[in-house]
Amino acid sequence: MQTGERFHHMDNLRALAMLAGVVFHAALAYSPLMHPIWPLADAGRSIAVDVVAWFLHLFRMPLFFVVAGFFAALLVARRGMAGLFRNRIARVLLPLVLFLPLVLVSMHWLTMQAVANATHPSPALVWMRDWIEQHGALPSMPGWAHLWFLFYLLLFTVLTWVASSLGLRRIGERIGALPPLAVILLFPLPLSLALTGTTAPWPAPEFVLPSLWAMAFFGLYFALGYQLFQRHELLDRLGPLSMPLLVGAVLAYALLFRLSDGFALTRPTTLQHALHAVLEAYAGLWMTLWCLLAGKRWLDRRSSTMRWLADASYWTYLVHLPLLFAIQYRLLDAPLHWLEKFAISVLATFVVSLVSYQLVVRYTLLGRFLNGNRVGAPTSNHRDTSPGLP
């Protein structure tokens, strides 16, 4: 594979996966499953939200880590292991250090304002209000918020170096050499094993310490992306299976949703939990592979619009959750249908994020900080600004 080649489909998939995170997080306010625990939970909610949102959840972050693994291999091929570490320090570690305190402080302040002022608070806000009245302050809950993926990308960067130093590349090469049917039928098995270590649908591993199930689960997707760069023919060999992958993913998810009672089955038996993990793994992998195939078919072309979105997507993802908190807390007391509130929150978040990117980020020091060196003129087709993020 030519290391100077521009991989438009991977850039575009990265942008779409990140922007889909805005839609997913906005939908949680109207999810019956999340209603008891999500601080933004609205009185209006629909089972349709759970059907769509959790399906998106199964493959959005896996796709995220496949793309990240692909770009990690690209950086190693172009700049060596030292270049990968320099890139990850600049594009992952520094944004995490800079934005995490701002995100946590802003969301905490917005939540405290909602606790004090919301006329129609969510169950979580009611719990917080009662706790504060009894204890004076909320307990400290350290975590990564929605930036947990940056923490795991740093871990996988270190593990990439470890695997290379120990000569474990041959294991990945053997996986990449598997026949297409073996990939789609056997690869979900270790994913299933990892998912037995958590609930269905899998939660965001936001805790400050890494979760073993998340290390294994997302690490396997990262490794798959790494191999897709090393063996680009693997995706080509999966091409004829595109439609079966899509149909199989939808059917596996439908069965999972039905058997888990819309993920509301709180105490599944050991057998039920294992079956849920298997269905979740197969549906997630098959849909991730279908997205990769669809991206290569329909998004592998130069587009100024998609290129701009790819550049803006990182900034949008970093700032979107505090924006959603600010918007959806205000919407709790608005006499509107949940669909109207959902549309307002998504549209307003995108408008503020994208406009602010263009006006105050794109051609500034912050823009170079997030997306690499940039000049005002259109960029070369071979310029590498991909941070390896979804």
mmCIF file with all atom_site columns, N, CA and C in Angstrom, residues 217-267:
data_model
loop_
_atom_site.group_PDB
_atom_site.id
_atom_site.type_symbol
_atom_site.label_atom_id
_atom_site.label_alt_id
_atom_site.label_comp_id
_atom_site.label_asym_id
_atom_site.label_entity_id
_atom_site.label_seq_id
_atom_site.pdbx_PDB_ins_code
_atom_site.Cartn_x
_atom_site.Cartn_y
_atom_site.Cartn_z
_atom_site.occupancy
_atom_site.B_iso_or_equiv
_atom_site.pdbx_formal_charge
_atom_site.auth_seq_id
_atom_site.auth_comp_id
_atom_site.auth_asym_id
_atom_site.auth_atom_id
_atom_site.pdbx_PDB_model_num
ATOM 1   N N  . PHE A 1 217 ? -12.067 -5.423  24.281 1.00 0.00 ? 217 PHE A N  1
ATOM 2   C CA . PHE A 1 217 ? -13.075 -5.206  23.252 1.00 0.00 ? 217 PHE A CA 1
ATOM 3   C C  . PHE A 1 217 ? -12.623 -4.166  22.224 1.00 0.00 ? 217 PHE A C  1
ATOM 4   N N  . PHE A 1 218 ? -12.289 -2.979  22.685 1.00 0.00 ? 218 PHE A N  1
ATOM 5   C CA . PHE A 1 218 ? -11.879 -1.930  21.758 1.00 0.00 ? 218 PHE A CA 1
ATOM 6   C C  . PHE A 1 218 ? -10.480 -2.182  21.218 1.00 0.00 ? 218 PHE A C  1
ATOM 7   N N  . GLY A 1 219 ? -9.648  -2.883  22.017 1.00 0.00 ? 219 GLY A N  1
ATOM 8   C CA . GLY A 1 219 ? -8.326  -3.230  21.520 1.00 0.00 ? 219 GLY A CA 1
ATOM 9   C C  . GLY A 1 219 ? -8.378  -4.153  20.321 1.00 0.00 ? 219 GLY A C  1
ATOM 10  N N  . LEU A 1 220 ? -9.333  -5.084  20.314 1.00 0.00 ? 220 LEU A N  1
ATOM 11  C CA . LEU A 1 220 ? -9.484  -5.970  19.163 1.00 0.00 ? 220 LEU A CA 1
ATOM 12  C C  . LEU A 1 220 ? -9.901  -5.188  17.917 1.00 0.00 ? 220 LEU A C  1
ATOM 13  N N  . TYR A 1 221 ? -10.788 -4.214  18.083 1.00 0.00 ? 221 TYR A N  1
ATOM 14  C CA . TYR A 1 221 ? -11.176 -3.380  16.941 1.00 0.00 ? 221 TYR A CA 1
ATOM 15  C C  . TYR A 1 221 ? -10.007 -2.529  16.464 1.00 0.00 ? 221 TYR A C  1
ATOM 16  N N  . PHE A 1 222 ? -9.238  -1.998  17.396 1.00 0.00 ? 222 PHE A N  1
ATOM 17  C CA . PHE A 1 222 ? -8.045  -1.222  17.036 1.00 0.00 ? 222 PHE A CA 1
ATOM 18  C C  . PHE A 1 222 ? -7.076  -2.097  16.239 1.00 0.00 ? 222 PHE A C  1
ATOM 19  N N  . ALA A 1 223 ? -6.872  -3.331  16.709 1.00 0.00 ? 223 ALA A N  1
ATOM 20  C CA . ALA A 1 223 ? -5.981  -4.255  16.012 1.00 0.00 ? 223 ALA A CA 1
ATOM 21  C C  . ALA A 1 223 ? -6.510  -4.598  14.624 1.00 0.00 ? 223 ALA A C  1
ATOM 22  N N  . LEU A 1 224 ? -7.841  -4.722  14.507 1.00 0.00 ? 224 LEU A N  1
ATOM 23  C CA . LEU A 1 224 ? -8.432  -4.987  13.197 1.00 0.00 ? 224 LEU A CA 1
ATOM 24  C C  . LEU A 1 224 ? -8.137  -3.841  12.237 1.00 0.00 ? 224 LEU A C  1
ATOM 25  N N  . GLY A 1 225 ? -8.297  -2.611  12.702 1.00 0.00 ? 225 GLY A N  1
ATOM 26  C CA . GLY A 1 225 ? -7.982  -1.466  11.861 1.00 0.00 ? 225 GLY A CA 1
ATOM 27  C C  . GLY A 1 225 ? -6.524  -1.427  11.468 1.00 0.00 ? 225 GLY A C  1
ATOM 28  N N  . TYR A 1 226 ? -5.651  -1.782  12.398 1.00 0.00 ? 226 TYR A N  1
ATOM 29  C CA . TYR A 1 226 ? -4.211  -1.832  12.104 1.00 0.00 ? 226 TYR A CA 1
ATOM 30  C C  . TYR A 1 226 ? -3.939  -2.818  10.978 1.00 0.00 ? 226 TYR A C  1
ATOM 31  N N  . GLN A 1 227 ? -4.591  -3.977  11.040 1.00 0.00 ? 227 GLN A N  1
ATOM 32  C CA . GLN A 1 227 ? -4.402  -4.991  10.003 1.00 0.00 ? 227 GLN A CA 1
ATOM 33  C C  . GLN A 1 227 ? -5.033  -4.591  8.673  1.00 0.00 ? 227 GLN A C  1
ATOM 34  N N  . LEU A 1 228 ? -6.109  -3.822  8.720  1.00 0.00 ? 228 LEU A N  1
ATOM 35  C CA . LEU A 1 228 ? -6.731  -3.371  7.473  1.00 0.00 ? 228 LEU A CA 1
ATOM 36  C C  . LEU A 1 228 ? -5.790  -2.466  6.686  1.00 0.00 ? 228 LEU A C  1
ATOM 37  N N  . PHE A 1 229 ? -4.948  -1.725  7.376  1.00 0.00 ? 229 PHE A N  1
ATOM 38  C CA . PHE A 1 229 ? -3.937  -0.944  6.660  1.00 0.00 ? 229 PHE A CA 1
ATOM 39  C C  . PHE A 1 229 ? -2.850  -1.853  6.107  1.00 0.00 ? 229 PHE A C  1
ATOM 40  N N  . GLN A 1 230 ? -2.428  -2.813  6.921  1.00 0.00 ? 230 GLN A N  1
ATOM 41  C CA . GLN A 1 230 ? -1.374  -3.726  6.485  1.00 0.00 ? 230 GLN A CA 1
ATOM 42  C C  . GLN A 1 230 ? -1.830  -4.618  5.335  1.00 0.00 ? 230 GLN A C  1
ATOM 43  N N  . ARG A 1 231 ? -3.131  -4.994  5.362  1.00 0.00 ? 231 ARG A N  1
ATOM 44  C CA . ARG A 1 231 ? -3.679  -5.926  4.367  1.00 0.00 ? 231 ARG A CA 1
ATOM 45  C C  . ARG A 1 231 ? -4.974  -5.337  3.805  1.00 0.00 ? 231 ARG A C  1
ATOM 46  N N  . HIS A 1 232 ? -4.824  -4.361  2.924  1.00 0.00 ? 232 HIS A N  1
ATOM 47  C CA . HIS A 1 232 ? -6.005  -3.684  2.377  1.00 0.00 ? 232 HIS A CA 1
ATOM 48  C C  . HIS A 1 232 ? -6.875  -4.627  1.564  1.00 0.00 ? 232 HIS A C  1
ATOM 49  N N  . GLU A 1 233 ? -6.299  -5.747  1.103  1.00 0.00 ? 233 GLU A N  1
ATOM 50  C CA . GLU A 1 233 ? -7.084  -6.696  0.310  1.00 0.00 ? 233 GLU A CA 1
ATOM 51  C C  . GLU A 1 233 ? -8.140  -7.405  1.154  1.00 0.00 ? 233 GLU A C  1
ATOM 52  N N  . LEU A 1 234 ? -7.976  -7.380  2.488  1.00 0.00 ? 234 LEU A N  1
ATOM 53  C CA . LEU A 1 234 ? -8.951  -8.034  3.361  1.00 0.00 ? 234 LEU A CA 1
ATOM 54  C C  . LEU A 1 234 ? -10.328 -7.402  3.190  1.00 0.00 ? 234 LEU A C  1
ATOM 55  N N  . LEU A 1 235 ? -10.377 -6.095  3.142  1.00 0.00 ? 235 LEU A N  1
ATOM 56  C CA . LEU A 1 235 ? -11.660 -5.419  2.957  1.00 0.00 ? 235 LEU A CA 1
ATOM 57  C C  . LEU A 1 235 ? -12.214 -5.700  1.567  1.00 0.00 ? 235 LEU A C  1
ATOM 58  N N  . ASP A 1 236 ? -11.351 -5.771  0.582  1.00 0.00 ? 236 ASP A N  1
ATOM 59  C CA . ASP A 1 236 ? -11.810 -6.088  -0.773 1.00 0.00 ? 236 ASP A CA 1
ATOM 60  C C  . ASP A 1 236 ? -12.431 -7.476  -0.831 1.00 0.00 ? 236 ASP A C  1
ATOM 61  N N  . ARG A 1 237 ? -11.840 -8.416  -0.090 1.00 0.00 ? 237 ARG A N  1
ATOM 62  C CA . ARG A 1 237 ? -12.372 -9.791  -0.104 1.00 0.00 ? 237 ARG A CA 1
ATOM 63  C C  . ARG A 1 237 ? -13.711 -9.888  0.613  1.00 0.00 ? 237 ARG A C  1
ATOM 64  N N  . LEU A 1 238 ? -13.981 -8.929  1.497  1.00 0.00 ? 238 LEU A N  1
ATOM 65  C CA . LEU A 1 238 ? -15.266 -8.911  2.194  1.00 0.00 ? 238 LEU A CA 1
ATOM 66  C C  . LEU A 1 238 ? -16.363 -8.233  1.372  1.00 0.00 ? 238 LEU A C  1
ATOM 67  N N  . GLY A 1 239 ? -15.987 -7.590  0.283  1.00 0.00 ? 239 GLY A N  1
ATOM 68  C CA . GLY A 1 239 ? -16.937 -6.836  -0.524 1.00 0.00 ? 239 GLY A CA 1
ATOM 69  C C  . GLY A 1 239 ? -18.187 -7.597  -0.936 1.00 0.00 ? 239 GLY A C  1
ATOM 70  N N  . PRO A 1 240 ? -18.079 -8.830  -1.450 1.00 0.00 ? 240 PRO A N  1
ATOM 71  C CA . PRO A 1 240 ? -19.285 -9.574  -1.851 1.00 0.00 ? 240 PRO A CA 1
ATOM 72  C C  . PRO A 1 240 ? -20.242 -9.885  -0.711 1.00 0.00 ? 240 PRO A C  1
ATOM 73  N N  . LEU A 1 241 ? -19.766 -9.760  0.531  1.00 0.00 ? 241 LEU A N  1
ATOM 74  C CA . LEU A 1 241 ? -20.607 -10.076 1.689  1.00 0.00 ? 241 LEU A CA 1
ATOM 75  C C  . LEU A 1 241 ? -21.267 -8.841  2.286  1.00 0.00 ? 241 LEU A C  1
ATOM 76  N N  . SER A 1 242 ? -21.214 -7.734  1.578  1.00 0.00 ? 242 SER A N  1
ATOM 77  C CA . SER A 1 242 ? -21.734 -6.474  2.119  1.00 0.00 ? 242 SER A CA 1
ATOM 78  C C  . SER A 1 242 ? -23.199 -6.569  2.532  1.00 0.00 ? 242 SER A C  1
ATOM 79  N N  . MET A 1 243 ? -24.066 -7.024  1.638  1.00 0.00 ? 243 MET A N  1
ATOM 80  C CA . MET A 1 243 ? -25.484 -7.091  1.954  1.00 0.00 ? 243 MET A CA 1
ATOM 81  C C  . MET A 1 243 ? -25.786 -8.128  3.039  1.00 0.00 ? 243 MET A C  1
ATOM 82  N N  . PRO A 1 244 ? -25.190 -9.340  2.990  1.00 0.00 ? 244 PRO A N  1
ATOM 83  C CA . PRO A 1 244 ? -25.414 -10.274 4.110  1.00 0.00 ? 244 PRO A CA 1
ATOM 84  C C  . PRO A 1 244 ? -24.965 -9.709  5.450  1.00 0.00 ? 244 PRO A C  1
ATOM 85  N N  . LEU A 1 245 ? -23.887 -8.927  5.471  1.00 0.00 ? 245 LEU A N  1
ATOM 86  C CA . LEU A 1 245 ? -23.430 -8.323  6.716  1.00 0.00 ? 245 LEU A CA 1
ATOM 87  C C  . LEU A 1 245 ? -24.472 -7.352  7.269  1.00 0.00 ? 245 LEU A C  1
ATOM 88  N N  . LEU A 1 246 ? -25.039 -6.537  6.398  1.00 0.00 ? 246 LEU A N  1
ATOM 89  C CA . LEU A 1 246 ? -26.048 -5.565  6.834  1.00 0.00 ? 246 LEU A CA 1
ATOM 90  C C  . LEU A 1 246 ? -27.297 -6.274  7.350  1.00 0.00 ? 246 LEU A C  1
ATOM 91  N N  . VAL A 1 247 ? -27.790 -7.234  6.595  1.00 0.00 ? 247 VAL A N  1
ATOM 92  C CA . VAL A 1 247 ? -28.998 -7.962  6.998  1.00 0.00 ? 247 VAL A CA 1
ATOM 93  C C  . VAL A 1 247 ? -28.741 -8.734  8.288  1.00 0.00 ? 247 VAL A C  1
ATOM 94  N N  . GLY A 1 248 ? -27.581 -9.398  8.368  1.00 0.00 ? 248 GLY A N  1
ATOM 95  C CA . GLY A 1 248 ? -27.253 -10.159 9.561  1.00 0.00 ? 248 GLY A CA 1
ATOM 96  C C  . GLY A 1 248 ? -27.140 -9.281  10.794 1.00 0.00 ? 248 GLY A C  1
ATOM 97  N N  . ALA A 1 249 ? -26.555 -8.085  10.637 1.00 0.00 ? 249 ALA A N  1
ATOM 98  C CA . ALA A 1 249 ? -26.419 -7.164  11.762 1.00 0.00 ? 249 ALA A CA 1
ATOM 99  C C  . ALA A 1 249 ? -27.779 -6.710  12.274 1.00 0.00 ? 249 ALA A C  1
ATOM 100 N N  . VAL A 1 250 ? -28.672 -6.367  11.359 1.00 0.00 ? 250 VAL A N  1
ATOM 101 C CA . VAL A 1 250 ? -30.010 -5.902  11.745 1.00 0.00 ? 250 VAL A CA 1
ATOM 102 C C  . VAL A 1 250 ? -30.787 -7.024  12.444 1.00 0.00 ? 250 VAL A C  1
ATOM 103 N N  . LEU A 1 251 ? -30.703 -8.238  11.893 1.00 0.00 ? 251 LEU A N  1
ATOM 104 C CA . LEU A 1 251 ? -31.422 -9.360  12.500 1.00 0.00 ? 251 LEU A CA 1
ATOM 105 C C  . LEU A 1 251 ? -30.855 -9.713  13.877 1.00 0.00 ? 251 LEU A C  1
ATOM 106 N N  . ALA A 1 252 ? -29.532 -9.715  13.998 1.00 0.00 ? 252 ALA A N  1
ATOM 107 C CA . ALA A 1 252 ? -28.911 -10.016 15.293 1.00 0.00 ? 252 ALA A CA 1
ATOM 108 C C  . ALA A 1 252 ? -29.296 -8.971  16.332 1.00 0.00 ? 252 ALA A C  1
ATOM 109 N N  . TYR A 1 253 ? -29.330 -7.704  15.921 1.00 0.00 ? 253 TYR A N  1
ATOM 110 C CA . TYR A 1 253 ? -29.721 -6.646  16.852 1.00 0.00 ? 253 TYR A CA 1
ATOM 111 C C  . TYR A 1 253 ? -31.195 -6.770  17.231 1.00 0.00 ? 253 TYR A C  1
ATOM 112 N N  . ALA A 1 254 ? -32.038 -7.053  16.254 1.00 0.00 ? 254 ALA A N  1
ATOM 113 C CA . ALA A 1 254 ? -33.470 -7.194  16.547 1.00 0.00 ? 254 ALA A CA 1
ATOM 114 C C  . ALA A 1 254 ? -33.705 -8.318  17.560 1.00 0.00 ? 254 ALA A C  1
ATOM 115 N N  . LEU A 1 255 ? -32.991 -9.436  17.383 1.00 0.00 ? 255 LEU A N  1
ATOM 116 C CA . LEU A 1 255 ? -33.123 -10.550 18.323 1.00 0.00 ? 255 LEU A CA 1
ATOM 117 C C  . LEU A 1 255 ? -32.593 -10.157 19.698 1.00 0.00 ? 255 LEU A C  1
ATOM 118 N N  . LEU A 1 256 ? -31.460 -9.448  19.728 1.00 0.00 ? 256 LEU A N  1
ATOM 119 C CA . LEU A 1 256 ? -30.898 -8.978  20.993 1.00 0.00 ? 256 LEU A CA 1
ATOM 120 C C  . LEU A 1 256 ? -31.871 -8.049  21.713 1.00 0.00 ? 256 LEU A C  1
ATOM 121 N N  . PHE A 1 257 ? -32.464 -7.123  20.984 1.00 0.00 ? 257 PHE A N  1
ATOM 122 C CA . PHE A 1 257 ? -33.397 -6.165  21.586 1.00 0.00 ? 257 PHE A CA 1
ATOM 123 C C  . PHE A 1 257 ? -34.614 -6.891  22.149 1.00 0.00 ? 257 PHE A C  1
ATOM 124 N N  . ARG A 1 258 ? -35.077 -7.891  21.410 1.00 0.00 ? 258 ARG A N  1
ATOM 125 C CA . ARG A 1 258 ? -36.256 -8.646  21.850 1.00 0.00 ? 258 ARG A CA 1
ATOM 126 C C  . ARG A 1 258 ? -35.939 -9.493  23.085 1.00 0.00 ? 258 ARG A C  1
ATOM 127 N N  . LEU A 1 259 ? -34.846 -10.231 23.052 1.00 0.00 ? 259 LEU A N  1
ATOM 128 C CA . LEU A 1 259 ? -34.511 -11.139 24.151 1.00 0.00 ? 259 LEU A CA 1
ATOM 129 C C  . LEU A 1 259 ? -34.137 -10.392 25.439 1.00 0.00 ? 259 LEU A C  1
ATOM 130 N N  . SER A 1 260 ? -33.591 -9.178  25.282 1.00 0.00 ? 260 SER A N  1
ATOM 131 C CA . SER A 1 260 ? -33.197 -8.402  26.460 1.00 0.00 ? 260 SER A CA 1
ATOM 132 C C  . SER A 1 260 ? -34.293 -7.460  26.921 1.00 0.00 ? 260 SER A C  1
ATOM 133 N N  . ASP A 1 261 ? -35.492 -7.586  26.328 1.00 0.00 ? 261 ASP A N  1
ATOM 134 C CA . ASP A 1 261 ? -36.621 -6.714  26.677 1.00 0.00 ? 261 ASP A CA 1
ATOM 135 C C  . ASP A 1 261 ? -36.235 -5.252  26.506 1.00 0.00 ? 261 ASP A C  1
ATOM 136 N N  . GLY A 1 262 ? -35.666 -4.946  25.347 1.00 0.00 ? 262 GLY A N  1
ATOM 137 C CA . GLY A 1 262 ? -35.227 -3.578  25.087 1.00 0.00 ? 262 GLY A CA 1
ATOM 138 C C  . GLY A 1 262 ? -34.104 -3.151  26.010 1.00 0.00 ? 262 GLY A C  1
ATOM 139 N N  . PHE A 1 263 ? -33.234 -4.075  26.393 1.00 0.00 ? 263 PHE A N  1
ATOM 140 C CA . PHE A 1 263 ? -32.111 -3.883  27.319 1.00 0.00 ? 263 PHE A CA 1
ATOM 141 C C  . PHE A 1 263 ? -32.584 -3.559  28.733 1.00 0.00 ? 263 PHE A C  1
ATOM 142 N N  . ALA A 1 264 ? -33.847 -3.788  29.018 1.00 0.00 ? 264 ALA A N  1
ATOM 143 C CA . ALA A 1 264 ? -34.392 -3.502  30.341 1.00 0.00 ? 264 ALA A CA 1
ATOM 144 C C  . ALA A 1 264 ? -34.332 -4.702  31.271 1.00 0.00 ? 264 ALA A C  1
ATOM 145 N N  . LEU A 1 265 ? -33.866 -5.854  30.781 1.00 0.00 ? 265 LEU A N  1
ATOM 146 C CA . LEU A 1 265 ? -33.747 -7.056  31.611 1.00 0.00 ? 265 LEU A CA 1
ATOM 147 C C  . LEU A 1 265 ? -32.564 -6.870  32.553 1.00 0.00 ? 265 LEU A C  1
ATOM 148 N N  . THR A 1 266 ? -32.852 -6.531  33.786 1.00 0.00 ? 266 THR A N  1
ATOM 149 C CA . THR A 1 266 ? -31.797 -6.114  34.716 1.00 0.00 ? 266 THR A CA 1
ATOM 150 C C  . THR A 1 266 ? -31.034 -7.278  35.336 1.00 0.00 ? 266 THR A C  1
ATOM 151 N N  . ARG A 1 267 ? -31.660 -8.441  35.440 1.00 0.00 ? 267 ARG A N  1
ATOM 152 C CA . ARG A 1 267 ? -30.986 -9.578  36.065 1.00 0.00 ? 267 ARG A CA 1
ATOM 153 C C  . ARG A 1 267 ? -31.063 -10.811 35.171 1.00 0.00 ? 267 ARG A C  1
#
